[in-house]
Amino acid sequence: MDRVALRGLKARGHHGVFPREREEGQTFIVDLVLGLDTRPAAADDDLAKTVHYGIVAEEVVAVVQGEPVNLIETLAERIAQVCLKHEGVQQVEVCVHKPDAPITVPFDDVTVTITRSRV
């Protein structure tokens, strides 16, 4: 399976279990790896035969900016489902970064990574 990756998509969301997270919001960063067969697109040099990663990026940002959820696990799942709606995408790996998580000790990042496939 071929892969198309989008790294470092940034959007402000209001996800989290604490009132401050819901009220103030914070930046989330999303990395995606889309699994698909790129041979038909490459053979015909045709965008219609692959995934339009610009549209995927816009949809993912809309999910992050959209309805708040408590857990980044839930956010990752919603993002995965949006990606799998694109024809040709057979698998997706989603990594959601929450670099401003409310943790009381020094840290660099918190991430949740999931992999989902078409059934």
PDB file of C-alpha atoms in Angstrom:
ATOM      1  CA  MET A   1       0.000   0.000   0.000  1.00  0.00           C
ATOM      2  CA  ASP A   2       1.265   3.458  -0.857  1.00  0.00           C
ATOM      3  CA  ARG A   3       1.168   6.301   1.635  1.00  0.00           C
ATOM      4  CA  VAL A   4       0.330   9.980   1.462  1.00  0.00           C
ATOM      5  CA  ALA A   5       1.350  11.831   4.615  1.00  0.00           C
ATOM      6  CA  LEU A   6       0.270  15.190   5.997  1.00  0.00           C
ATOM      7  CA  ARG A   7       2.310  16.379   8.943  1.00  0.00           C
ATOM      8  CA  GLY A   8       1.755  19.223  11.356  1.00  0.00           C
ATOM      9  CA  LEU A   9      -1.805  20.284  10.580  1.00  0.00           C
ATOM     10  CA  LYS A  10      -2.582  22.912  13.228  1.00  0.00           C
ATOM     11  CA  ALA A  11      -5.940  24.076  14.500  1.00  0.00           C
ATOM     12  CA  ARG A  12      -7.405  25.549  17.636  1.00  0.00           C
ATOM     13  CA  GLY A  13      -9.970  23.409  19.413  1.00  0.00           C
ATOM     14  CA  HIS A  14     -11.835  23.318  22.711  1.00  0.00           C
ATOM     15  CA  HIS A  15     -11.298  19.665  23.583  1.00  0.00           C
ATOM     16  CA  GLY A  16     -10.576  18.378  27.064  1.00  0.00           C
ATOM     17  CA  VAL A  17     -12.181  17.376  30.320  1.00  0.00           C
ATOM     18  CA  PHE A  18     -11.417  20.562  32.244  1.00  0.00           C
ATOM     19  CA  PRO A  19     -13.559  23.716  32.038  1.00  0.00           C
ATOM     20  CA  ARG A  20     -10.524  25.878  31.222  1.00  0.00           C
ATOM     21  CA  GLU A  21      -9.717  23.725  28.172  1.00  0.00           C
ATOM     22  CA  ARG A  22     -13.297  24.038  26.956  1.00  0.00           C
ATOM     23  CA  GLU A  23     -13.461  27.785  27.541  1.00  0.00           C
ATOM     24  CA  GLU A  24     -10.036  28.943  26.358  1.00  0.00           C
ATOM     25  CA  GLY A  25      -9.201  26.265  23.822  1.00  0.00           C
ATOM     26  CA  GLN A  26      -5.714  25.297  22.701  1.00  0.00           C
ATOM     27  CA  THR A  27      -3.732  24.329  19.629  1.00  0.00           C
ATOM     28  CA  PHE A  28      -3.851  20.730  18.457  1.00  0.00           C
ATOM     29  CA  ILE A  29      -1.500  19.300  15.844  1.00  0.00           C
ATOM     30  CA  VAL A  30      -2.467  16.380  13.620  1.00  0.00           C
ATOM     31  CA  ASP A  31      -0.286  14.052  11.556  1.00  0.00           C
ATOM     32  CA  LEU A  32      -1.907  11.749   9.008  1.00  0.00           C
ATOM     33  CA  VAL A  33      -0.718   8.848   6.914  1.00  0.00           C
ATOM     34  CA  LEU A  34      -3.253   7.798   4.305  1.00  0.00           C
ATOM     35  CA  GLY A  35      -2.892   4.339   2.801  1.00  0.00           C
ATOM     36  CA  LEU A  36      -4.013   3.951  -0.801  1.00  0.00           C
ATOM     37  CA  ASP A  37      -2.947   2.671  -4.200  1.00  0.00           C
ATOM     38  CA  THR A  38      -1.428   5.612  -6.100  1.00  0.00           C
ATOM     39  CA  ARG A  39      -0.657   3.628  -9.271  1.00  0.00           C
ATOM     40  CA  PRO A  40      -3.841   4.594 -11.173  1.00  0.00           C
ATOM     41  CA  ALA A  41      -3.241   8.302 -10.491  1.00  0.00           C
ATOM     42  CA  ALA A  42       0.433   8.052 -11.421  1.00  0.00           C
ATOM     43  CA  ALA A  43      -0.275   6.144 -14.622  1.00  0.00           C
ATOM     44  CA  ASP A  44      -2.750   8.765 -15.863  1.00  0.00           C
ATOM     45  CA  ASP A  45      -1.318  11.779 -14.002  1.00  0.00           C
ATOM     46  CA  ASP A  46      -4.876  12.339 -12.738  1.00  0.00           C
ATOM     47  CA  LEU A  47      -5.799  13.940  -9.409  1.00  0.00           C
ATOM     48  CA  ALA A  48      -9.254  12.361  -9.573  1.00  0.00           C
ATOM     49  CA  LYS A  49      -7.636   8.926  -9.160  1.00  0.00           C
ATOM     50  CA  THR A  50      -5.932   9.705  -5.851  1.00  0.00           C
ATOM     51  CA  VAL A  51      -6.820  11.500  -2.636  1.00  0.00           C
ATOM     52  CA  HIS A  52      -6.924  15.294  -2.729  1.00  0.00           C
ATOM     53  CA  TYR A  53      -4.832  15.982   0.368  1.00  0.00           C
ATOM     54  CA  GLY A  54      -5.755  19.670   0.379  1.00  0.00           C
ATOM     55  CA  ILE A  55      -9.397  18.778   0.891  1.00  0.00           C
ATOM     56  CA  VAL A  56      -8.493  16.185   3.524  1.00  0.00           C
ATOM     57  CA  ALA A  57      -6.469  18.825   5.387  1.00  0.00           C
ATOM     58  CA  GLU A  58      -9.402  21.247   5.388  1.00  0.00           C
ATOM     59  CA  GLU A  59     -11.781  18.562   6.649  1.00  0.00           C
ATOM     60  CA  VAL A  60      -9.406  17.527   9.449  1.00  0.00           C
ATOM     61  CA  VAL A  61      -8.983  21.137  10.596  1.00  0.00           C
ATOM     62  CA  ALA A  62     -12.775  21.496  10.604  1.00  0.00           C
ATOM     63  CA  VAL A  63     -13.056  18.464  12.912  1.00  0.00           C
ATOM     64  CA  VAL A  64     -10.484  19.929  15.319  1.00  0.00           C
ATOM     65  CA  GLN A  65     -12.248  23.298  15.283  1.00  0.00           C
ATOM     66  CA  GLY A  66     -15.663  21.665  15.579  1.00  0.00           C
ATOM     67  CA  GLU A  67     -17.687  20.059  18.341  1.00  0.00           C
ATOM     68  CA  PRO A  68     -15.640  19.670  21.525  1.00  0.00           C
ATOM     69  CA  VAL A  69     -14.924  16.221  22.942  1.00  0.00           C
ATOM     70  CA  ASN A  70     -13.404  15.194  26.248  1.00  0.00           C
ATOM     71  CA  LEU A  71     -10.657  12.930  24.928  1.00  0.00           C
ATOM     72  CA  ILE A  72      -8.103  13.239  22.151  1.00  0.00           C
ATOM     73  CA  GLU A  73      -8.784   9.543  21.554  1.00  0.00           C
ATOM     74  CA  THR A  74     -12.297  10.549  20.469  1.00  0.00           C
ATOM     75  CA  LEU A  75     -10.910  13.372  18.347  1.00  0.00           C
ATOM     76  CA  ALA A  76      -8.507  10.967  16.613  1.00  0.00           C
ATOM     77  CA  GLU A  77     -11.367   8.562  15.880  1.00  0.00           C
ATOM     78  CA  ARG A  78     -13.480  11.328  14.327  1.00  0.00           C
ATOM     79  CA  ILE A  79     -10.559  12.413  12.170  1.00  0.00           C
ATOM     80  CA  ALA A  80      -9.950   8.834  11.023  1.00  0.00           C
ATOM     81  CA  GLN A  81     -13.583   8.433   9.980  1.00  0.00           C
ATOM     82  CA  VAL A  82     -13.455  11.643   7.907  1.00  0.00           C
ATOM     83  CA  CYS A  83     -10.331  10.395   6.118  1.00  0.00           C
ATOM     84  CA  LEU A  84     -11.817   6.977   5.367  1.00  0.00           C
ATOM     85  CA  LYS A  85     -14.798   8.588   3.627  1.00  0.00           C
ATOM     86  CA  HIS A  86     -12.487   9.468   0.731  1.00  0.00           C
ATOM     87  CA  GLU A  87     -12.696   6.950  -2.060  1.00  0.00           C
ATOM     88  CA  GLY A  88      -9.452   5.069  -2.420  1.00  0.00           C
ATOM     89  CA  VAL A  89      -8.246   5.627   1.130  1.00  0.00           C
ATOM     90  CA  GLN A  90      -8.032   2.122   2.558  1.00  0.00           C
ATOM     91  CA  GLN A  91      -6.211   2.875   5.789  1.00  0.00           C
ATOM     92  CA  VAL A  92      -5.334   5.890   7.897  1.00  0.00           C
ATOM     93  CA  GLU A  93      -2.959   6.509  10.767  1.00  0.00           C
ATOM     94  CA  VAL A  94      -3.890   9.550  12.839  1.00  0.00           C
ATOM     95  CA  CYS A  95      -1.630  11.104  15.462  1.00  0.00           C
ATOM     96  CA  VAL A  96      -3.167  13.902  17.537  1.00  0.00           C
ATOM     97  CA  HIS A  97      -0.716  16.062  19.473  1.00  0.00           C
ATOM     98  CA  LYS A  98      -1.803  18.072  22.505  1.00  0.00           C
ATOM     99  CA  PRO A  99       1.329  20.082  23.340  1.00  0.00           C
ATOM    100  CA  ASP A 100      -0.448  22.325  25.852  1.00  0.00           C
ATOM    101  CA  ALA A 101      -2.118  19.556  27.841  1.00  0.00           C
ATOM    102  CA  PRO A 102      -2.827  20.458  31.471  1.00  0.00           C
ATOM    103  CA  ILE A 103       0.069  18.545  33.017  1.00  0.00           C
ATOM    104  CA  THR A 104       1.824  19.885  36.106  1.00  0.00           C
ATOM    105  CA  VAL A 105       5.334  18.650  35.267  1.00  0.00           C
ATOM    106  CA  PRO A 106       7.615  19.649  32.371  1.00  0.00           C
ATOM    107  CA  PHE A 107       6.855  17.756  29.133  1.00  0.00           C
ATOM    108  CA  ASP A 108       7.216  18.190  25.384  1.00  0.00           C
ATOM    109  CA  ASP A 109       4.028  16.687  23.992  1.00  0.00           C
ATOM    110  CA  VAL A 110       1.137  14.313  24.538  1.00  0.00           C
ATOM    111  CA  THR A 111      -0.003  12.226  21.583  1.00  0.00           C
ATOM    112  CA  VAL A 112      -2.555   9.583  20.745  1.00  0.00           C
ATOM    113  CA  THR A 113      -1.977   7.542  17.588  1.00  0.00           C
ATOM    114  CA  ILE A 114      -4.581   5.256  16.033  1.00  0.00           C
ATOM    115  CA  THR A 115      -4.755   3.214  12.841  1.00  0.00           C
ATOM    116  CA  ARG A 116      -8.073   2.496  11.164  1.00  0.00           C
ATOM    117  CA  SER A 117      -8.965   0.605   7.983  1.00  0.00           C
ATOM    118  CA  ARG A 118     -11.999   0.117   5.827  1.00  0.00           C
ATOM    119  CA  VAL A 119     -13.977  -2.912   6.925  1.00  0.00           C
TER     120      VAL A 119
END
